[in-house]
CSV table of C-alpha atoms in Angstrom, one decimal:
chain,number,residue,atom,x,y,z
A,1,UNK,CA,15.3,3.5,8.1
A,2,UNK,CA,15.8,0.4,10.6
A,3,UNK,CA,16.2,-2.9,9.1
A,4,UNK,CA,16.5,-5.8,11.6
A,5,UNK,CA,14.8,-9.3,12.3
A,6,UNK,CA,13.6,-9.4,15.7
A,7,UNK,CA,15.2,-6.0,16.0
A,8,UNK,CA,11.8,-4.1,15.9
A,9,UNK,CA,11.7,-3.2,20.0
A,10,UNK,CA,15.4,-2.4,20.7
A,11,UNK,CA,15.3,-0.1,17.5
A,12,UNK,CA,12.0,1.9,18.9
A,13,UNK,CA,13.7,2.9,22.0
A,14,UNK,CA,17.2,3.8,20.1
A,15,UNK,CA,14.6,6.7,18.0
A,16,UNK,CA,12.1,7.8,20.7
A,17,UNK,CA,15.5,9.0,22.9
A,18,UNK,CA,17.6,10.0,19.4
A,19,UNK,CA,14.5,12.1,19.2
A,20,UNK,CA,13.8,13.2,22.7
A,21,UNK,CA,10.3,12.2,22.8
A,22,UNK,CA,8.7,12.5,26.3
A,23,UNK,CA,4.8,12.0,25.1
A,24,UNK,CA,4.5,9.1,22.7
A,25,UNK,CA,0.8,8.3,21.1
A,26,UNK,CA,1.1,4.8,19.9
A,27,UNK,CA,-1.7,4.0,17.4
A,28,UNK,CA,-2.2,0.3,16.8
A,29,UNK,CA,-5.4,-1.5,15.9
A,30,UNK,CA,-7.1,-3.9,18.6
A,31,UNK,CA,-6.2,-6.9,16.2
A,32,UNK,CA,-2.4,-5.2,16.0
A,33,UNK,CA,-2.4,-4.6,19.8
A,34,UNK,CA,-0.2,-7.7,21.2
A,35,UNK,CA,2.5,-6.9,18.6
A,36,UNK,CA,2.3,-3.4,19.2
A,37,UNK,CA,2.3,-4.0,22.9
A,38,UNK,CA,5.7,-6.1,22.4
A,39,UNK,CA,7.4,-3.4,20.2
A,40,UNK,CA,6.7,-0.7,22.6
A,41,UNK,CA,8.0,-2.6,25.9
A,42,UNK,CA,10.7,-0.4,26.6
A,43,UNK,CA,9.2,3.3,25.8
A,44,UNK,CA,7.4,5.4,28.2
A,45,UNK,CA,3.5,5.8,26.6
A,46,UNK,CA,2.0,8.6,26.8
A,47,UNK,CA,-1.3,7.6,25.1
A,48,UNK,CA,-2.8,4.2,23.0
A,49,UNK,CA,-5.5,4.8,20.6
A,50,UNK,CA,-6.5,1.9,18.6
A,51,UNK,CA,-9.8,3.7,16.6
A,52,UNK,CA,-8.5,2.4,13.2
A,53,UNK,CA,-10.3,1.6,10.1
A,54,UNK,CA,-9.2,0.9,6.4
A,55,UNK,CA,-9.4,4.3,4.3
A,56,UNK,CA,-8.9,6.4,7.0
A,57,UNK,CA,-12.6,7.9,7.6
A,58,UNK,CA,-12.7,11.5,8.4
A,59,UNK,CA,-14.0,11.0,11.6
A,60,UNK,CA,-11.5,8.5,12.5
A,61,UNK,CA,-8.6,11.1,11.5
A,62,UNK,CA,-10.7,14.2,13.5
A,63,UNK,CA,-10.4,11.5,16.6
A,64,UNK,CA,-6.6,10.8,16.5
A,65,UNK,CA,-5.9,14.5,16.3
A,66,UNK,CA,-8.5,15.6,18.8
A,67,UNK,CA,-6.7,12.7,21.5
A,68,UNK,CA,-3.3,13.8,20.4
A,69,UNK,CA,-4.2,17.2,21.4
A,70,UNK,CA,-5.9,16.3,24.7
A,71,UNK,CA,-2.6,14.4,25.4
A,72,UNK,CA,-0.4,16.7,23.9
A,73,UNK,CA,1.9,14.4,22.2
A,74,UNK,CA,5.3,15.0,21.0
A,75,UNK,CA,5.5,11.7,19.1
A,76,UNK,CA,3.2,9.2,17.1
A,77,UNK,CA,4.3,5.3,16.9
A,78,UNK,CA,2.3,3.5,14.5
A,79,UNK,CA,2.3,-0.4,14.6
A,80,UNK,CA,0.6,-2.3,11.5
A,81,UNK,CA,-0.5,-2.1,7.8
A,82,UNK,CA,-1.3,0.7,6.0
A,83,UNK,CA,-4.5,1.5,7.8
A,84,UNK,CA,-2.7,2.3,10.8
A,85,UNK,CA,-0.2,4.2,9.3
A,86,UNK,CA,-2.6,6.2,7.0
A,87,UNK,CA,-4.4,7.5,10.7
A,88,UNK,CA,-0.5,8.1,12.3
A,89,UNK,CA,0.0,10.5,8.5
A,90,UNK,CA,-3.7,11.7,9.1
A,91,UNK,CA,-2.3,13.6,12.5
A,92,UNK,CA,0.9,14.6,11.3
A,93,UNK,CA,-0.8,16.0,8.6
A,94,UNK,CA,-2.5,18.9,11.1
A,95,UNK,CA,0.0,18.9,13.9
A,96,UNK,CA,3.5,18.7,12.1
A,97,UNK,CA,4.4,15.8,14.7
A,98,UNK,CA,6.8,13.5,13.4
A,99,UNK,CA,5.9,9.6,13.4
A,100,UNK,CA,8.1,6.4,13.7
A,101,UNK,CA,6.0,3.8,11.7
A,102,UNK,CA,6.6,0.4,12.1
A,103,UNK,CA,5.0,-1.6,9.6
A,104,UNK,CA,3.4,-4.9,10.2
A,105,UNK,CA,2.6,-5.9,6.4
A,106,UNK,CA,3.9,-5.0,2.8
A,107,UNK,CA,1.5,-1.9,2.4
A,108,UNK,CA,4.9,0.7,1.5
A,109,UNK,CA,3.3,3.9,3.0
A,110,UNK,CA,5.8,4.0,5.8
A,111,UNK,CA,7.8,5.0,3.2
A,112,UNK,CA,5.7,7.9,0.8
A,113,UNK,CA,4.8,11.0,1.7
A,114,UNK,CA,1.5,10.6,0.2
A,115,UNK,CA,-2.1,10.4,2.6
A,116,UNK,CA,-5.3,9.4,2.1
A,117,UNK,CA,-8.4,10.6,3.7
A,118,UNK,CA,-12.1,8.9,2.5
A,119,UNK,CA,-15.4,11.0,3.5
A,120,UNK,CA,-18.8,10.8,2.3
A,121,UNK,CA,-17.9,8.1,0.5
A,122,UNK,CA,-14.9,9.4,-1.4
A,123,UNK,CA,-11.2,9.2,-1.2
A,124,UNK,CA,-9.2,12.0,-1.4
A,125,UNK,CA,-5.5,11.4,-1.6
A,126,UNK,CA,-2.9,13.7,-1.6
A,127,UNK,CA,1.3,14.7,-0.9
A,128,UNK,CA,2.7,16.5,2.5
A,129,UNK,CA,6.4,16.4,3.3
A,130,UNK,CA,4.6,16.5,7.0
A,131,UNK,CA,3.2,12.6,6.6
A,132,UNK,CA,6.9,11.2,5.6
A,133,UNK,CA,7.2,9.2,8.9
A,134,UNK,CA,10.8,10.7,10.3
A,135,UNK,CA,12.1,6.6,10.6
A,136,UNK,CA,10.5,3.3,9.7
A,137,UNK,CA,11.3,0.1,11.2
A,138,UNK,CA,11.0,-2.6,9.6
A,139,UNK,CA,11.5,-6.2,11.6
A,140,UNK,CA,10.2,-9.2,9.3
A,141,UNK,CA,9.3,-11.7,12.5
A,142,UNK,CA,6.1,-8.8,13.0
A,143,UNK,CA,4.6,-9.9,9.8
A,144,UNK,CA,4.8,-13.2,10.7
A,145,UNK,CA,1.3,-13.3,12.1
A,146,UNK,CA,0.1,-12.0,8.8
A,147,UNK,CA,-1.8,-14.9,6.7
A,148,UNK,CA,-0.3,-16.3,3.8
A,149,UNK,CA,-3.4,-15.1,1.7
A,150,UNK,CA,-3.1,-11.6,3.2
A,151,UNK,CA,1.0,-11.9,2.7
A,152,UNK,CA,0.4,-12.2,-0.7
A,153,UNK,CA,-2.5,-9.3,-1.5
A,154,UNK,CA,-0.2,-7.0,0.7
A,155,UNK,CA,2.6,-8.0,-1.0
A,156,UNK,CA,0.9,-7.6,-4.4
A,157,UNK,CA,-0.5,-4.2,-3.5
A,158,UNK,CA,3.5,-3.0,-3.3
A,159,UNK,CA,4.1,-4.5,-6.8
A,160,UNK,CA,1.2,-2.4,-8.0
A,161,UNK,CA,3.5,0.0,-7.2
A,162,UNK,CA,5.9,-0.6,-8.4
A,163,UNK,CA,3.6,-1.1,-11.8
A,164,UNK,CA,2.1,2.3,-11.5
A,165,UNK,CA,5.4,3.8,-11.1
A,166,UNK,CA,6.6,2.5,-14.5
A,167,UNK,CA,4.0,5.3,-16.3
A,168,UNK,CA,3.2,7.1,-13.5
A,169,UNK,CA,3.2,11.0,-14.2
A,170,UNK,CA,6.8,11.9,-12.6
A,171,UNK,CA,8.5,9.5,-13.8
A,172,UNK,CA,12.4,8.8,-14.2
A,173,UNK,CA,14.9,6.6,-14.9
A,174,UNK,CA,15.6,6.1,-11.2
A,175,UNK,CA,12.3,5.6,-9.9
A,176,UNK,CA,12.3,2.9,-12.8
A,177,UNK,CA,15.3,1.3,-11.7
A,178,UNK,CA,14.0,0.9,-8.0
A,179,UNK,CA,10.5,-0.2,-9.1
A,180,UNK,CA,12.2,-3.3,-11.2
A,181,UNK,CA,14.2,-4.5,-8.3
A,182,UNK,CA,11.4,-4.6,-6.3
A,183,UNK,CA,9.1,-6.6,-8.5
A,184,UNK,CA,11.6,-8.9,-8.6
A,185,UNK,CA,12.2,-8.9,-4.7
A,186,UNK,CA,8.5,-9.0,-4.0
A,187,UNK,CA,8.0,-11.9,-6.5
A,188,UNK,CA,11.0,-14.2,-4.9
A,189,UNK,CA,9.9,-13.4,-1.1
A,190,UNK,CA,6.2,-14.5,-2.0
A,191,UNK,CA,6.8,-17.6,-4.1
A,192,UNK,CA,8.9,-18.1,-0.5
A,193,UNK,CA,6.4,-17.1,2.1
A,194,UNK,CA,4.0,-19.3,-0.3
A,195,UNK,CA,6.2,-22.0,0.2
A,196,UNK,CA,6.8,-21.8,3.8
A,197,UNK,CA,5.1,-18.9,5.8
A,198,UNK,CA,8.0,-19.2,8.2
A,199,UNK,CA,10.7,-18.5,6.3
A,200,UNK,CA,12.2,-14.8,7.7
A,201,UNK,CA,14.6,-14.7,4.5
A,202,UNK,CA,11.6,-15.2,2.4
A,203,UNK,CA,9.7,-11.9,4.6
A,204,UNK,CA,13.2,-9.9,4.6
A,205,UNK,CA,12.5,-10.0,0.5
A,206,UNK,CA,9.1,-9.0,0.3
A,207,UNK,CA,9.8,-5.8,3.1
A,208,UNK,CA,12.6,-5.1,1.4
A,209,UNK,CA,10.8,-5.0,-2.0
A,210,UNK,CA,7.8,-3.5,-0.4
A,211,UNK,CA,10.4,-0.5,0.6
A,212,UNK,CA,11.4,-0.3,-3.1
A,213,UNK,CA,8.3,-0.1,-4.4
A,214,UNK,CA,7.0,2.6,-2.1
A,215,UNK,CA,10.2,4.9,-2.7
A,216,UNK,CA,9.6,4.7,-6.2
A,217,UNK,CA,5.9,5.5,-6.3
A,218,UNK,CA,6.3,8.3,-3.8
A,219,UNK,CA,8.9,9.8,-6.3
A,220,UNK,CA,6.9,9.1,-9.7
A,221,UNK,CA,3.7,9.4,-8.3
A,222,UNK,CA,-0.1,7.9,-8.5
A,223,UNK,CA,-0.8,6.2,-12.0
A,224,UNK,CA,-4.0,4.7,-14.0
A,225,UNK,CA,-3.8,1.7,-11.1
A,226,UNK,CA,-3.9,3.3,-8.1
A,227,UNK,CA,-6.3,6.3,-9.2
A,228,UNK,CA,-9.2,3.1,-9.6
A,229,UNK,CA,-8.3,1.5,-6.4
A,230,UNK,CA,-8.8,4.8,-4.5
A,231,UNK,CA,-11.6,5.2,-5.7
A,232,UNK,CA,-13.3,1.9,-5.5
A,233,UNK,CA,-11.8,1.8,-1.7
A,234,UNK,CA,-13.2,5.0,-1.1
A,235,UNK,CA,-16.7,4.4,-2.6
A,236,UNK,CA,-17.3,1.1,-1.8
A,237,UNK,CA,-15.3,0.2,1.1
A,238,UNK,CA,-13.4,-2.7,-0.6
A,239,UNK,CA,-10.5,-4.5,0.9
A,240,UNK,CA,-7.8,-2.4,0.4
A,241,UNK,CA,-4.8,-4.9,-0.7
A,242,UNK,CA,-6.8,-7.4,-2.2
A,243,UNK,CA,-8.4,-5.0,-4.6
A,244,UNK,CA,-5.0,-3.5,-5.7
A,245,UNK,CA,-4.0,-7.3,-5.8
A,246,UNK,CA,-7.3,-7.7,-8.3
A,247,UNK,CA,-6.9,-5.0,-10.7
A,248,UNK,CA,-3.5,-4.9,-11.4
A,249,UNK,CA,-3.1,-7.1,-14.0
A,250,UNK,CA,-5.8,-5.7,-16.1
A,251,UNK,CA,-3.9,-2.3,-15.7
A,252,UNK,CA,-0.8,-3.6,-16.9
A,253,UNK,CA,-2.4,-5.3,-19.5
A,254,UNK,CA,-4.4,-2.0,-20.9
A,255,UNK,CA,-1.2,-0.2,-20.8
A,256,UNK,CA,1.9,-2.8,-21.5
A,257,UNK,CA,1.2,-2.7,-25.5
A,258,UNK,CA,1.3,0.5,-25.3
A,259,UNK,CA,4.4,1.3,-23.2
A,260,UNK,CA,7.4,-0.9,-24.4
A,261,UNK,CA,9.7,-0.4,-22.8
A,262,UNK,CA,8.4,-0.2,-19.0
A,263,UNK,CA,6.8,-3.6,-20.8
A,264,UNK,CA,10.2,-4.8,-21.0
A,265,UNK,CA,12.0,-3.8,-17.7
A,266,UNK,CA,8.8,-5.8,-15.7
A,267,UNK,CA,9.1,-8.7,-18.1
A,268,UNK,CA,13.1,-9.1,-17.1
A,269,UNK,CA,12.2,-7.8,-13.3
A,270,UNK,CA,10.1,-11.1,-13.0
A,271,UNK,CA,12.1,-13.0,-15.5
A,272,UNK,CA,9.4,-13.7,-18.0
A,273,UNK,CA,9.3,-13.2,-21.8
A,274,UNK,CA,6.3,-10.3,-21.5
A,275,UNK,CA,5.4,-8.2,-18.1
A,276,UNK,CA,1.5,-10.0,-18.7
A,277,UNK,CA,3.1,-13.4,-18.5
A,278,UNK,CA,4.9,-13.3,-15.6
A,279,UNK,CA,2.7,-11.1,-13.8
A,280,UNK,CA,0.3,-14.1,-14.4
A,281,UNK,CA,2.3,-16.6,-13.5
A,282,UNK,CA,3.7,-15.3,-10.5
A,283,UNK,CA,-0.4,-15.0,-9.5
A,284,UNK,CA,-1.5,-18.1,-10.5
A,285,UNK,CA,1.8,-19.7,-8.5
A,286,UNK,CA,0.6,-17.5,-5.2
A,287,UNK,CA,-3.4,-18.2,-5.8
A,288,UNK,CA,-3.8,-14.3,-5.8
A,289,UNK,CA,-7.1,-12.7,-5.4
A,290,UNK,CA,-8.8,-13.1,-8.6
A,291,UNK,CA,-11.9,-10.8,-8.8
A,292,UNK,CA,-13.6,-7.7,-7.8
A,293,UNK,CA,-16.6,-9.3,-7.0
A,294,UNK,CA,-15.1,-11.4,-4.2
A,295,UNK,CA,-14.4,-8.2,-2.7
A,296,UNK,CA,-17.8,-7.0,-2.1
A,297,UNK,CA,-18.0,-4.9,-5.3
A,298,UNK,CA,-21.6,-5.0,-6.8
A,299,UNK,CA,-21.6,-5.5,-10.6
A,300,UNK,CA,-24.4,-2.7,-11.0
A,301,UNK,CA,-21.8,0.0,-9.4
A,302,UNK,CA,-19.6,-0.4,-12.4
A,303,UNK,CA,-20.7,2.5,-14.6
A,304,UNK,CA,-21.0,4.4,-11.7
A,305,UNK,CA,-17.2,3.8,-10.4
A,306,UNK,CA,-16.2,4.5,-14.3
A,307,UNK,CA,-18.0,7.6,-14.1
A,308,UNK,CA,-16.1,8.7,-10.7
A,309,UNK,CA,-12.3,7.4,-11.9
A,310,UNK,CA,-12.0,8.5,-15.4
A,311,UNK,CA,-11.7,12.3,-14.3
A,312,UNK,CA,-8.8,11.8,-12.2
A,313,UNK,CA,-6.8,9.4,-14.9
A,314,UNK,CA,-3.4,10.9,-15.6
A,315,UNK,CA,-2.8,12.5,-18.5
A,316,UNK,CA,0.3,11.0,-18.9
A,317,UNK,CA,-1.2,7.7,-19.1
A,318,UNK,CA,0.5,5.7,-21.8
A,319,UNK,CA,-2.9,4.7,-23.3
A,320,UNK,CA,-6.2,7.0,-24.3
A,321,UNK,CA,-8.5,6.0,-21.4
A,322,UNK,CA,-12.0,6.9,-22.3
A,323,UNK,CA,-15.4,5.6,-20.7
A,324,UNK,CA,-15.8,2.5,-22.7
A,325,UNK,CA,-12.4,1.2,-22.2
A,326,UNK,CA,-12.4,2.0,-19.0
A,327,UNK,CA,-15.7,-0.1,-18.1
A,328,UNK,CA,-14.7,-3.0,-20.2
A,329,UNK,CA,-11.3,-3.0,-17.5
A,330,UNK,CA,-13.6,-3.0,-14.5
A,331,UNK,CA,-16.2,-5.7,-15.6
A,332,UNK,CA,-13.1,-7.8,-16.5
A,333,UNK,CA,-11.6,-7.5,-12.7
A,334,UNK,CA,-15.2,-7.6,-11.5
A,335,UNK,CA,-15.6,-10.8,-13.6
A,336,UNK,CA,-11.9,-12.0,-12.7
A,337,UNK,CA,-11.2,-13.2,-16.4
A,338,UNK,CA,-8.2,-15.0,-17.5
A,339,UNK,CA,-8.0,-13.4,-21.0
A,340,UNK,CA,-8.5,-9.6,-21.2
């Protein structure tokens, strides 16, 4: 891992030669493709391919490997959020090529070894040591053409991981410990991008927490929250951060009561007298996304999206999740209610 403001450029060429890469396929969206054209000044490219969509579609993933074939690539450099990087993990996955990944927002899976794959309508997620990029590099100036709205649900979506990772089913003491820190990194870089969008010191906190957050769900793995966002992204092609930004705050408050202390190590991480509180606060401070139905989510899918999640909630949930429960949680995010 790389870690330097305005750094992001110098540090790509130090790991293409440290890894003797002749053959680089850099994969950047067409939005992403000025930054990504900047970062990769001073490599040789072999190939660009810039076919990216949220949720990685299965026939966006059969493209990338088909042109890293053709090409016959020794390297893939992704450049942006977690779209991008989800195709780069998507080729690795059937080729065994190694990526450098640097990210543009706060999405963490530069840093998990976990991929995700949607067809027919369904995501499909899943771990390969294969997908763990071989370096990230992250350079906080890149996200600095990332909105201040889109700052924040990015941001948010790496302190759902660092939620999920409190109950998630493998976890540990450690993975605790690096999940608090960065809740309370990602919540003292946004209130600063919120503040002033320029402010590096302010995006150096919220990579740096985004880092924590994915180490820590990588390690204790996919909880209650991030089994209904997959799903909801994969069925109904909903924004990807700003849904994790929408429905974390119902998950942590189905599960807080019944989980202590996690309860009380995100209470202190933000500083708050209850995890609900200053999860709520921090939100209201940042004007988070608030509902599913601002996301594109139609109310009369609801049953239907309970009837697709509540097979793959972990066992080791902290709280019974049945049907009912379960809808009652999505009509609340749908609705975007204060009180739950």
């Amino acid at each position: 891992m790389r870690f330097g403001t305005n750094r992001a450029a110098d540090n790509l060429v130090a790991e293409v030669d440290r890894l003797g890469a002749k053959r680089v396929m850099v994969i950047a969206s067409r939005h992403e493709a000025p930054i990504a054209e900047a970062v990769t000044a001073g490599i040789e490219t072999g190939v660009w391919h810039d076919d990216v969509a949220p949720h990685v579609p299965i026939a966006k993933a059969e493209h990338a490997r088909s042109v890293a074939a053709e090409h016959d690539v020794d390297l893939v450099v992704s450049v942006g959020g977690g779209s991008t990087t989800g195709l780069a993990k998507a080729v690795a996955m059937t080729t065994g090529l190694p990526i450098v990944a640097v990210p543009t927002t706060y999405a963490g899976s530069e840093a998990t070894n976990v991929w995700g794959i949607t067809e027919s309508a369904r995501k499909t997620t899943g771990v390969d040591d294969k997908v763990l990029p071989t370096t990230v590099i992250y350079d906080a100036a890149l996200t600095l053409s990332l909105p201040v709205d889109l700052s924040i649900a990015s941001g948010l979506n790496g302190m759902a991981h660092c939620v999920d990772s409190m109950w998630a089913p493998r976890t540990d003491p450690i993975n605790q410990v690096l999940a608090a820190e960065g809740i309370r990194a990602l919540a003292e870089g946004l209130a600063v991008i919120k503040a002033d969008p320029r402010n590096l010191t302010g995006r150096e906190n919220t990579l740096y927490g985004a880092y924590l957050s994915a180490v820590a769900f990588a390690s204790a793995g996919s909880g209650l929250h991030h089994k209904i966002c997959h799903v909801l992204g994969g069925a109904y092609d909903l924004p990807h951060a700003q849904t994790h930004a929408v429905v974390l705050p119902y998950v942590l408050a189905f599960n807080a009561q019944a989980a202590p202390e996690s309860e009380k190590r995100i209470a202190a991480a933000f500083g708050a007298a209850t995890a609900v509180e200053g999860l709520n606060t921090l939100r209201a401070a940042l004007d988070a996304p608030r509902a599913l139905k601002d996301c594109g989510m139609a109310e009369e899918n609801i049953p239907e999206a309970a009837d697709l999640i509540l097979p793959v909630v972990p066992d080791s949930n902290p709280r019974t999740v049945d049907r009912e429960s379960l809808e009652e949680l999505l009509r609340a995010a749908h609705a975007g209610k204060d009180q739950w």
